[in-house]
Amino acid sequence: MKKLSSVFIFTMLYLTSMNSFAQLPGGGSSNLGGGFGQGISVGSRSSQSFNPGSVNNPSGKPSTDKERTVFWVHGLNGDIGSWSRAATASQHNVAGGFPARKLKSQTNFTYTQSASLLEASQQLGEIIEKERGIKIGLGEDPTKDFLIAHSQGGIVSRGLMHLELCLGNKAPNNMGYGGLVTFCSPHQGAVLLNNKALFADLGGEMCKSLLLGPTAEYVNDVDLKFKLFGFIPIKIPGSKFVKYAETGVSLVCNSFKDNIVPFVTNAETPNITKDYEVGAKLLKQMNDCLDGNQNLEKFPKVAYFGIEPKEHLMLRTVKYFLESSQAYEYFEANDDNTLIDLYQKNYDKFRSKYEEWSNRYNALDHLYKSQQCYTWIKYNTLPCKEIRSKRDAAKTLWQGYLEGIKFFEAMDDKYKLIIGALEFQKNIKYYCECENPSEYSKVEISDPSKCLSKKFGKNGLMLCQVVSEVTFDRLEKDSDGVVLSESASNLPGATFSPQKMFNTSHMQARNNEALKGGLTKLYDGGTDPFFRTIAR
């Protein structure tokens, strides 16, 4: 899923270039008592740590001490370099503490993404079949080879298994590979794909919230100078035009939301992604075909899934969309604080500007009142007009910066909602509220029908009505910043328990310390023994 978040990244790149300034319950809370990334202040917080159950479905398929081929399958919009670090380190002794294995890494291939998932799977199958023919000609066993796939690549690989072991009824000993290992693949669908239209709303909101204050301040600081009839000098202070800043920003950001964001979204989520949205027909067929199919059920399969810290999840994840994990040395794409630090600086600047313009507004408002500019006698005098203009401009500015502060505080939650890592659960409690002139009672009831319209109290008849109170609880789920852990870990027919990769975001998983540990365990036979691959 190399560019699954590209639309949001596009927005972020544009807005973070302002480093010198740089349908959900509301925006940020901000009463200015919180901080960057504090979240949407709705309901009580609860965090759901995902712990998948163990798997007891051993494949029973033996490994080999001979050299085998590993096909490294890339994800959405990936390329032949997507797995370059891990593939090279697995074949050659180039990474400290990570012995090379007796294998040949095959990365020089790709597959179509403009067609359906099964068409991509068929293309992958043709590549593997060609390698199989070569191996058979050399007297080698291609069924000892296996696939290591990232993200969408895992679903494409499962599609190939579906074509061969389910729809094609091919015998396992006639296949060009004998096992599958997935990393961060959305086996039960990617919620983000179902919600990709929400990126337009988030992009538009981000644009407006972070541009309004700086744009208004720029206009306020620029005096318009010109000559009337070519010789009469005229000067109009920028504060006269500040009220138009919000209108201008809204027009630009609405265009960005309605035109640019959908264009980028559609370009970066090609046709293939429709087949692994949550609830996709093909995904269900692939999952259902496992029932009673021993060849598919016992085919060696292991799923690895990443768990990224929930705090600043979006910025941790997006870092490795903005820069490739393959740009780092072997298994060293570990730091993910770069964007957090950058956005903290911008948040602090917005806070500083908010306080500056809020204080200026209060001072001008005090001056306005002390000069009695609100009276009809002084209201239209030039001094009062000037004070009022500057005061109103200051108000627009502090309100603009406040919108930016609120967005900084809430943006992580808004991103989590899109990928499914945050849910708001609505709770309704019913009460029977009764009263008369001298009595009052309020009793919680299980159902509105339990509240009668009248009842007798201690001092006579009481009139009653049903009242309800609505609260929200927020539930945060584990994820790699793109795919929920509950989806990436749930590989149907897995022959070994899913493997956690802590402190690992979706794109980081292809070259970090957790991958190093995960591959070491895989090659040492610590998962399904089929994947044991001896050191060179």
mmCIF file of C-alpha atoms in Angstrom, residues 58-199:
data_model
loop_
_atom_site.group_PDB
_atom_site.id
_atom_site.type_symbol
_atom_site.label_atom_id
_atom_site.label_comp_id
_atom_site.label_asym_id
_atom_site.label_seq_id
_atom_site.Cartn_x
_atom_site.Cartn_y
_atom_site.Cartn_z
ATOM 1 C CA PRO A 58 0.356 -27.590 11.476
ATOM 2 C CA SER A 59 1.011 -28.109 7.803
ATOM 3 C CA GLY A 60 3.279 -31.083 8.408
ATOM 4 C CA LYS A 61 5.202 -30.122 5.292
ATOM 5 C CA PRO A 62 8.967 -30.688 5.579
ATOM 6 C CA SER A 63 11.565 -28.064 4.809
ATOM 7 C CA THR A 64 14.786 -28.539 2.840
ATOM 8 C CA ASP A 65 18.500 -27.969 3.297
ATOM 9 C CA LYS A 66 18.901 -27.201 -0.383
ATOM 10 C CA GLU A 67 18.800 -23.706 -1.867
ATOM 11 C CA ARG A 68 15.299 -22.365 -2.362
ATOM 12 C CA THR A 69 13.816 -19.332 -4.076
ATOM 13 C CA VAL A 70 11.863 -16.661 -2.208
ATOM 14 C CA PHE A 71 9.521 -14.446 -4.241
ATOM 15 C CA TRP A 72 9.256 -11.028 -2.591
ATOM 16 C CA VAL A 73 5.827 -9.646 -3.583
ATOM 17 C CA HIS A 74 5.297 -5.878 -3.304
ATOM 18 C CA GLY A 75 2.159 -4.054 -2.178
ATOM 19 C CA LEU A 76 -0.053 -1.331 -3.642
ATOM 20 C CA ASN A 77 1.836 0.843 -6.136
ATOM 21 C CA GLY A 78 5.069 -0.856 -5.122
ATOM 22 C CA ASP A 79 7.896 -1.859 -7.426
ATOM 23 C CA ILE A 80 10.875 -4.178 -7.712
ATOM 24 C CA GLY A 81 12.699 -2.195 -5.020
ATOM 25 C CA SER A 82 10.004 -2.410 -2.355
ATOM 26 C CA TRP A 83 11.669 -5.342 -0.564
ATOM 27 C CA SER A 84 15.270 -4.630 -1.627
ATOM 28 C CA ARG A 85 16.848 -4.429 1.848
ATOM 29 C CA ALA A 86 15.306 -7.594 3.313
ATOM 30 C CA ALA A 87 15.708 -9.539 0.073
ATOM 31 C CA THR A 88 19.396 -8.675 -0.225
ATOM 32 C CA ALA A 89 20.134 -9.332 3.455
ATOM 33 C CA SER A 90 18.402 -12.713 3.257
ATOM 34 C CA GLN A 91 20.615 -13.845 0.376
ATOM 35 C CA HIS A 92 23.914 -12.119 1.180
ATOM 36 C CA ASN A 93 25.791 -11.510 4.435
ATOM 37 C CA VAL A 94 25.404 -7.736 4.487
ATOM 38 C CA ALA A 95 23.523 -7.104 7.764
ATOM 39 C CA GLY A 96 25.150 -7.464 11.162
ATOM 40 C CA GLY A 97 23.528 -10.054 13.401
ATOM 41 C CA PHE A 98 21.497 -11.415 10.518
ATOM 42 C CA PRO A 99 23.107 -14.420 8.789
ATOM 43 C CA ALA A 100 22.277 -14.881 5.131
ATOM 44 C CA ARG A 101 20.299 -17.983 4.237
ATOM 45 C CA LYS A 102 20.575 -20.618 1.575
ATOM 46 C CA LEU A 103 18.091 -18.955 -0.725
ATOM 47 C CA LYS A 104 17.818 -16.882 -3.869
ATOM 48 C CA SER A 105 15.747 -13.713 -3.631
ATOM 49 C CA GLN A 106 13.494 -13.013 -6.602
ATOM 50 C CA THR A 107 12.361 -9.368 -6.692
ATOM 51 C CA ASN A 108 12.615 -8.414 -10.354
ATOM 52 C CA PHE A 109 8.902 -8.625 -11.143
ATOM 53 C CA THR A 110 5.661 -6.723 -10.688
ATOM 54 C CA TYR A 111 1.982 -7.141 -11.525
ATOM 55 C CA THR A 112 -0.873 -5.096 -12.954
ATOM 56 C CA GLN A 113 -3.015 -3.009 -10.610
ATOM 57 C CA SER A 114 -5.439 -1.454 -13.073
ATOM 58 C CA ALA A 115 -7.370 -4.708 -13.470
ATOM 59 C CA SER A 116 -8.940 -7.000 -10.876
ATOM 60 C CA LEU A 117 -7.130 -8.740 -8.057
ATOM 61 C CA LEU A 118 -7.402 -12.189 -9.673
ATOM 62 C CA GLU A 119 -5.952 -10.833 -12.913
ATOM 63 C CA ALA A 120 -2.979 -9.562 -10.920
ATOM 64 C CA SER A 121 -2.771 -12.970 -9.240
ATOM 65 C CA GLN A 122 -2.749 -14.704 -12.606
ATOM 66 C CA GLN A 123 0.086 -12.475 -13.765
ATOM 67 C CA LEU A 124 2.047 -13.317 -10.611
ATOM 68 C CA GLY A 125 1.363 -16.991 -11.266
ATOM 69 C CA GLU A 126 2.803 -16.763 -14.772
ATOM 70 C CA ILE A 127 6.021 -15.294 -13.362
ATOM 71 C CA ILE A 128 6.308 -18.093 -10.811
ATOM 72 C CA GLU A 129 5.419 -20.765 -13.373
ATOM 73 C CA LYS A 130 8.273 -19.595 -15.578
ATOM 74 C CA GLU A 131 10.677 -19.999 -12.654
ATOM 75 C CA ARG A 132 9.151 -23.407 -11.932
ATOM 76 C CA GLY A 133 9.941 -24.601 -15.447
ATOM 77 C CA ILE A 134 13.564 -23.581 -15.046
ATOM 78 C CA LYS A 135 13.838 -25.388 -11.715
ATOM 79 C CA ILE A 136 12.301 -28.595 -12.983
ATOM 80 C CA GLY A 137 14.744 -28.516 -15.877
ATOM 81 C CA LEU A 138 17.584 -28.358 -13.344
ATOM 82 C CA GLY A 139 16.136 -31.197 -11.319
ATOM 83 C CA GLU A 140 15.186 -28.936 -8.389
ATOM 84 C CA ASP A 141 11.956 -28.950 -6.367
ATOM 85 C CA PRO A 142 9.983 -25.673 -6.810
ATOM 86 C CA THR A 143 7.477 -26.661 -4.104
ATOM 87 C CA LYS A 144 10.171 -25.836 -1.536
ATOM 88 C CA ASP A 145 10.111 -22.202 -2.646
ATOM 89 C CA PHE A 146 7.818 -19.690 -0.959
ATOM 90 C CA LEU A 147 6.395 -16.171 -1.144
ATOM 91 C CA ILE A 148 6.991 -13.284 1.255
ATOM 92 C CA ALA A 149 4.433 -10.576 0.556
ATOM 93 C CA HIS A 150 3.723 -7.097 1.885
ATOM 94 C CA SER A 151 0.255 -5.581 2.248
ATOM 95 C CA GLN A 152 -1.715 -5.887 -1.009
ATOM 96 C CA GLY A 153 0.921 -8.365 -2.182
ATOM 97 C CA GLY A 154 -0.348 -10.804 0.424
ATOM 98 C CA ILE A 155 -3.870 -10.583 -0.966
ATOM 99 C CA VAL A 156 -2.607 -10.994 -4.538
ATOM 100 C CA SER A 157 -0.668 -14.075 -3.386
ATOM 101 C CA ARG A 158 -3.765 -15.462 -1.710
ATOM 102 C CA GLY A 159 -5.613 -14.796 -4.959
ATOM 103 C CA LEU A 160 -3.070 -17.002 -6.728
ATOM 104 C CA MET A 161 -3.662 -19.762 -4.179
ATOM 105 C CA HIS A 162 -7.398 -19.298 -4.740
ATOM 106 C CA LEU A 163 -6.965 -19.724 -8.501
ATOM 107 C CA GLU A 164 -4.777 -22.794 -8.169
ATOM 108 C CA LEU A 165 -6.005 -24.639 -5.081
ATOM 109 C CA CYS A 166 -9.652 -23.617 -5.050
ATOM 110 C CA LEU A 167 -10.911 -22.791 -8.528
ATOM 111 C CA GLY A 168 -8.299 -24.824 -10.404
ATOM 112 C CA ASN A 169 -7.993 -27.813 -8.055
ATOM 113 C CA LYS A 170 -4.283 -27.995 -8.822
ATOM 114 C CA ALA A 171 -2.290 -30.550 -6.869
ATOM 115 C CA PRO A 172 0.206 -28.878 -4.487
ATOM 116 C CA ASN A 173 3.104 -30.856 -5.981
ATOM 117 C CA ASN A 174 2.398 -29.219 -9.361
ATOM 118 C CA MET A 175 2.748 -25.678 -8.019
ATOM 119 C CA GLY A 176 5.717 -23.354 -8.312
ATOM 120 C CA TYR A 177 5.844 -22.511 -4.604
ATOM 121 C CA GLY A 178 5.012 -24.246 -1.344
ATOM 122 C CA GLY A 179 4.198 -21.575 1.244
ATOM 123 C CA LEU A 180 3.146 -17.979 1.927
ATOM 124 C CA VAL A 181 4.281 -15.423 4.513
ATOM 125 C CA THR A 182 2.412 -12.115 4.690
ATOM 126 C CA PHE A 183 3.359 -8.828 6.329
ATOM 127 C CA CYS A 184 0.663 -6.248 7.158
ATOM 128 C CA SER A 185 -1.803 -7.695 4.630
ATOM 129 C CA PRO A 186 -5.513 -6.818 5.070
ATOM 130 C CA HIS A 187 -6.815 -10.396 5.066
ATOM 131 C CA GLN A 188 -10.256 -9.287 6.241
ATOM 132 C CA GLY A 189 -10.224 -6.067 4.243
ATOM 133 C CA ALA A 190 -8.852 -2.557 4.715
ATOM 134 C CA VAL A 191 -11.338 -0.166 6.337
ATOM 135 C CA LEU A 192 -9.383 2.732 4.851
ATOM 136 C CA LEU A 193 -10.489 1.709 1.361
ATOM 137 C CA ASN A 194 -14.136 1.820 2.404
ATOM 138 C CA ASN A 195 -13.587 5.293 3.858
ATOM 139 C CA LYS A 196 -11.272 6.805 1.254
ATOM 140 C CA ALA A 197 -13.851 9.477 0.369
ATOM 141 C CA LEU A 198 -13.383 10.857 3.888
ATOM 142 C CA PHE A 199 -9.871 11.930 2.923
#
